[in-house]
Short mmCIF file of C-alpha atoms and ligand atoms in Angstrom, two decimals:
data_model
loop_
_atom_site.label_atom_id
_atom_site.label_comp_id
_atom_site.label_asym_id
_atom_site.label_seq_id
_atom_site.Cartn_x
_atom_site.Cartn_y
_atom_site.Cartn_z
CA UNK P 133 101.39 69.14 25.62
CA UNK P 134 102.42 72.76 25.17
CA UNK P 135 99.87 75.17 23.80
CA UNK P 136 101.27 78.55 22.63
CA UNK P 137 98.81 81.39 22.24
CA UNK P 138 99.83 84.80 20.79
CA UNK P 139 97.98 87.82 19.60
CA UNK P 140 97.42 91.51 20.07
CA UNK P 141 95.96 93.28 23.18
CA UNK P 142 92.51 92.24 24.27
CA UNK P 143 91.98 89.75 21.51
CA UNK P 144 90.87 87.11 24.06
CA UNK P 145 94.14 85.20 24.37
CA UNK P 146 94.01 85.13 28.15
CA UNK P 147 90.42 83.97 28.32
CA UNK P 148 91.11 81.21 25.82
CA UNK P 149 94.40 80.15 27.51
CA UNK P 150 92.67 79.88 30.91
CA UNK P 151 89.80 77.81 29.51
CA UNK P 152 92.05 75.53 27.42
CA UNK P 153 94.30 74.94 30.43
CA UNK P 154 91.36 74.05 32.63
CA UNK P 155 89.94 71.74 29.96
CA UNK P 156 93.17 69.80 29.62
CA UNK P 157 94.23 70.06 33.24
CA UNK P 158 97.37 72.00 32.38
CA UNK P 159 98.96 74.96 34.22
CA UNK P 160 98.58 78.39 32.59
CA UNK P 161 101.10 81.23 32.38
CA UNK P 162 99.89 84.70 31.31
CA UNK P 163 103.31 85.94 30.22
CA UNK P 164 102.07 89.53 29.84
CA UNK P 165 101.99 89.68 33.64
CA UNK P 166 105.79 89.26 33.73
CA UNK P 167 106.29 92.38 31.63
CA UNK P 168 103.59 94.21 33.52
CA UNK P 169 105.28 93.42 36.79
CA UNK P 170 108.62 94.72 35.52
CA UNK P 171 106.89 97.90 34.23
CA UNK P 172 105.09 98.55 37.55
CA UNK P 173 108.39 98.23 39.45
CA UNK P 174 110.05 100.73 37.06
CA UNK P 175 107.00 103.14 37.20
CA UNK P 176 107.34 103.21 41.00
CA UNK P 177 111.01 104.09 40.55
CA UNK P 178 110.16 106.56 37.76
CA UNK P 179 112.70 104.69 35.62
CA UNK P 180 110.52 103.32 32.79
CA UNK P 181 113.10 104.43 30.24
CA UNK P 182 115.94 102.51 31.88
CA UNK P 183 116.53 99.19 30.14
CA UNK P 184 119.26 98.08 32.54
CA UNK P 185 117.08 98.71 35.64
CA UNK P 186 114.33 96.81 33.81
CA UNK P 187 116.59 93.77 33.31
CA UNK P 188 117.58 93.91 36.96
CA UNK P 189 113.92 93.93 37.98
CA UNK P 190 113.19 91.11 35.58
CA UNK P 191 116.00 88.95 37.00
CA UNK P 192 114.70 89.28 40.57
CA UNK P 193 111.03 89.05 39.70
CA UNK P 194 109.04 87.03 42.21
CA UNK P 195 106.23 85.02 40.43
CA UNK P 196 104.26 85.04 43.69
CA UNK P 197 103.57 88.76 43.12
CA UNK P 198 101.84 88.23 39.77
CA UNK P 199 98.34 88.30 41.32
CA UNK P 200 98.67 92.02 42.22
CA UNK P 201 95.55 93.79 40.78
CA UNK P 202 97.72 96.79 39.94
CA UNK P 203 99.23 94.69 37.12
CA UNK P 204 95.85 94.70 35.33
CA UNK P 205 95.66 98.48 34.92
CA UNK P 206 95.95 100.23 31.56
CA UNK P 207 99.07 102.05 32.83
CA UNK P 208 100.72 98.76 33.61
CA UNK P 209 99.80 97.43 30.10
CA UNK P 210 101.15 100.52 28.35
CA UNK P 211 104.31 100.36 30.50
CA UNK P 212 104.75 96.66 29.75
CA UNK P 213 104.68 97.48 26.05
CA UNK P 214 107.58 99.88 26.60
CA UNK P 215 109.79 97.59 28.80
CA UNK P 216 109.06 94.56 26.61
CA UNK P 217 110.93 96.20 23.76
CA UNK P 218 114.19 96.16 25.78
CA UNK P 219 116.12 93.02 24.66
CA UNK P 220 117.81 92.73 28.13
CA UNK P 221 114.37 92.49 29.78
CA UNK P 222 113.12 89.87 27.35
CA UNK P 223 116.31 87.85 27.74
CA UNK P 224 116.02 87.90 31.53
CA UNK P 225 112.51 86.45 31.28
CA UNK P 226 113.15 83.64 28.76
CA UNK P 227 114.39 80.98 31.07
CA UNK P 228 111.51 81.24 33.56
CA UNK P 229 108.95 80.88 30.71
CA UNK P 230 110.75 77.97 29.07
CA UNK P 231 111.08 76.12 32.33
CA UNK P 232 107.38 76.65 33.09
CA UNK P 233 106.43 75.24 29.60
CA UNK P 234 108.82 72.33 29.76
CA UNK P 235 107.71 71.04 33.17
CA UNK P 236 105.55 67.92 32.71
CA UNK P 237 102.71 67.57 31.77
CA UNK P 238 103.22 70.79 29.75
CA UNK P 239 101.39 74.11 29.89
CA UNK P 240 99.39 76.74 28.10
CA UNK P 241 101.18 80.06 27.74
CA UNK P 242 99.82 83.25 26.22
CA UNK P 243 101.75 86.33 25.09
CA UNK P 244 103.33 87.83 22.02
CA UNK P 245 106.32 85.60 21.27
CA UNK P 246 105.37 82.24 22.63
CA UNK P 247 105.04 80.40 19.32
CA UNK P 248 107.97 82.25 17.71
CA UNK P 249 110.62 82.49 20.45
CA UNK P 250 109.71 80.90 23.79
CA UNK P 251 108.19 77.62 22.64
CA UNK P 252 108.99 77.22 18.89
CA UNK P 253 108.36 73.47 19.25
CA UNK P 254 104.89 73.77 20.87
CA UNK P 255 102.50 71.09 19.64
CA UNK P 256 99.73 73.68 19.14
CA UNK P 257 100.14 77.36 18.22
CA UNK P 258 97.20 79.73 18.10
CA UNK P 259 97.36 83.26 16.72
CA UNK P 260 94.27 85.00 18.19
CA UNK P 261 92.98 88.26 16.63
CA UNK P 262 89.93 90.50 16.56
CA UNK P 263 89.35 93.95 15.03
CA UNK P 264 90.88 96.84 16.99
CA UNK P 265 87.31 98.32 17.57
CA UNK P 266 86.05 95.05 18.97
CA UNK P 267 89.12 94.71 21.22
CA UNK P 268 88.64 98.28 22.49
CA UNK P 269 84.96 97.52 23.20
CA UNK P 270 85.86 94.43 25.19
CA UNK P 271 88.62 96.15 27.19
CA UNK P 272 86.27 99.06 28.00
CA UNK P 273 83.58 96.64 29.22
CA UNK P 274 86.17 94.86 31.37
CA UNK P 275 87.49 98.09 32.93
CA UNK P 276 83.99 99.42 33.59
CA UNK P 277 83.08 96.17 35.25
CA UNK P 278 86.03 96.82 37.56
CA UNK P 279 84.60 100.22 38.43
CA UNK P 280 87.01 102.32 36.29
CA UNK P 281 85.80 105.30 34.36
CA UNK P 282 86.94 104.81 30.75
CA UNK P 283 86.89 106.57 27.44
CA UNK P 284 86.59 103.91 24.70
CA UNK P 285 88.19 106.17 22.02
CA UNK P 286 91.22 106.59 24.29
CA UNK P 287 91.43 102.78 24.81
CA UNK P 288 91.23 102.25 21.01
CA UNK P 289 94.10 104.75 20.50
CA UNK P 290 96.10 102.96 23.22
CA UNK P 291 95.48 99.53 21.70
CA UNK P 292 96.53 100.77 18.29
CA UNK P 293 99.71 102.34 19.73
CA UNK P 294 100.50 99.17 21.62
CA UNK P 295 99.95 96.99 18.54
CA UNK P 296 102.28 99.17 16.52
CA UNK P 297 105.00 99.08 19.17
CA UNK P 298 104.62 95.33 19.71
CA UNK P 299 104.72 94.53 16.01
CA UNK P 300 107.38 97.06 15.14
CA UNK P 301 110.06 96.29 17.71
CA UNK P 302 113.25 94.46 16.68
CA UNK P 303 113.36 92.13 19.66
CA UNK P 304 110.75 89.34 19.34
CA UNK P 305 108.08 91.39 17.54
CA UNK P 306 104.47 90.23 17.68
CA UNK P 307 103.78 88.09 14.61
CA UNK P 308 102.23 84.72 13.92
CA UNK P 309 104.56 81.74 13.93
CA UNK P 310 104.64 80.11 10.48
CA UNK P 311 102.84 77.09 11.80
CA UNK P 312 100.29 78.93 13.88
CA UNK P 313 96.56 78.48 13.26
CA UNK P 314 94.79 81.86 13.03
CA UNK P 315 91.60 82.39 15.02
CA UNK P 316 89.69 85.67 14.40
CA UNK P 317 87.24 86.13 17.36
CA UNK P 318 85.66 89.41 16.16
CA UNK P 319 82.40 87.66 15.41
CA UNK P 320 82.70 84.94 18.09
CA UNK P 321 81.57 85.17 21.73
CA UNK P 322 83.78 83.65 24.36
CA UNK P 323 82.04 80.20 24.17
CA UNK P 324 82.22 80.08 20.40
CA UNK P 325 85.90 81.07 20.44
CA UNK P 326 86.58 78.40 23.04
CA UNK P 327 84.88 75.72 20.91
CA UNK P 328 86.81 76.80 17.88
CA UNK P 329 90.09 76.69 19.80
CA UNK P 330 89.43 73.24 21.17
CA UNK P 331 88.65 71.96 17.66
CA UNK P 332 92.06 73.34 16.53
CA UNK P 333 93.86 71.73 19.47
CA UNK P 334 92.18 68.35 18.80
CA UNK P 335 92.96 68.51 15.09
CA UNK P 336 96.60 69.43 15.73
CA UNK P 337 97.19 66.80 18.37
CA UNK P 338 95.56 64.07 16.28
CA UNK P 339 97.63 65.13 13.26
CA UNK P 340 100.88 64.82 15.30
N1 LIG V 460 85.23 86.02 22.26
C1 LIG V 460 84.97 87.01 23.11
N2 LIG V 460 83.92 87.79 22.97
C2 LIG V 460 83.67 88.80 23.83
N3 LIG V 460 84.41 89.16 24.89
C3 LIG V 460 85.52 88.43 25.01
C4 LIG V 460 85.90 87.31 24.21
N4 LIG V 460 87.06 86.80 24.60
C5 LIG V 460 87.41 87.58 25.67
N5 LIG V 460 86.50 88.52 25.97
C6 LIG V 460 86.58 89.55 26.98
O1 LIG V 460 87.45 90.57 26.43
C7 LIG V 460 88.33 91.06 27.47
C8 LIG V 460 89.78 90.84 26.95
O2 LIG V 460 90.03 89.42 26.97
P1 LIG V 460 91.38 88.80 27.44
O3 LIG V 460 91.25 87.35 27.35
O4 LIG V 460 91.84 89.46 28.70
O5 LIG V 460 92.34 89.29 26.24
P2 LIG V 460 93.91 89.30 26.08
O6 LIG V 460 94.48 88.25 27.01
O7 LIG V 460 94.14 89.00 24.63
O8 LIG V 460 94.28 90.68 26.44
C9 LIG V 460 87.99 90.30 28.73
O9 LIG V 460 87.09 91.17 29.53
C10 LIG V 460 87.23 89.08 28.26
O10 LIG V 460 86.27 88.65 29.20
N1 LIG V 461 105.06 87.34 25.77
C1 LIG V 461 104.83 88.61 25.85
C2 LIG V 461 103.72 89.11 26.58
C3 LIG V 461 103.54 90.45 26.71
N2 LIG V 461 104.35 91.32 26.11
C4 LIG V 461 104.22 92.79 26.29
O1 LIG V 461 103.49 93.07 27.40
C5 LIG V 461 102.35 93.98 27.10
C6 LIG V 461 101.20 93.59 27.93
O2 LIG V 461 100.82 92.25 27.60
P1 LIG V 461 99.42 91.60 28.04
O3 LIG V 461 99.28 90.32 27.33
O4 LIG V 461 99.35 91.60 29.51
O5 LIG V 461 98.41 92.70 27.51
P2 LIG V 461 96.87 92.48 27.03
O6 LIG V 461 96.96 91.79 25.72
O7 LIG V 461 96.19 91.68 28.07
O8 LIG V 461 96.39 93.90 26.95
C7 LIG V 461 102.13 93.80 25.59
O9 LIG V 461 101.66 94.94 24.96
C8 LIG V 461 103.53 93.42 25.06
O10 LIG V 461 104.24 94.58 24.76
C9 LIG V 461 105.42 90.88 25.37
O11 LIG V 461 106.11 91.60 24.78
N3 LIG V 461 105.63 89.51 25.21
#
């Protein structure tokens, strides 16, 4: 089974993807980490505006490095939203993601274009959202828990800018797949969101 989860920044996709993967014993790929890793490489080379250098970094990306805590920073997230608009970078990362998804027994992938581009035939597609204010509140809590000093208003502005860039780009923009089930988690805590997601997966797989 392939479960495709898309949605805007800090909507809770990763948390849901991890829990759904554990529940069904499937591997999980947080595809945002791929773009974050490319961005961090380019930031280190002060070449964030160079699409060709980005494609080169994407082609030689080592998945073993995806656990690096630096990838979780706000700077990496903002950089990822820049490099992910380069079609060459996206193209260079397609095959790795498709292979991950197609390896038996399947997988749970979360990102921005999983249901639309990477796995258009996924059995289950979820489009996870929450209000921008709630997403900024969650991201601020998360960063504070990691010891970072954060300004929630700045995080909200960053989230809005990132949403606009991700939804407005020409190459694989963030949008729900036509057959995606929408899950708004604004009023749901993590457990309630997980229960709602499992109900959707069960309904979808029974209907198939
Ligand atoms: N339903 C929820 N209610 C409250 N907090 C949540 C919920 N889902 C996720 N979180 C928290 O919000 C933050 C962002 O969630 P995450 O899963 O990383 O989002 P995304 O992968 O969409 O960026 C994390 O700190 C996570 O623990
Ligand atoms: N499949 C994906 C995953 C991420 N991305 C880009 O990478 C950035 C970081 O993604 P992420 O999922 O790690 O970010 P958060 O939602 O966790 O903040 C996003 O803002 C997108 O621009 C993408 O374009 N396609």
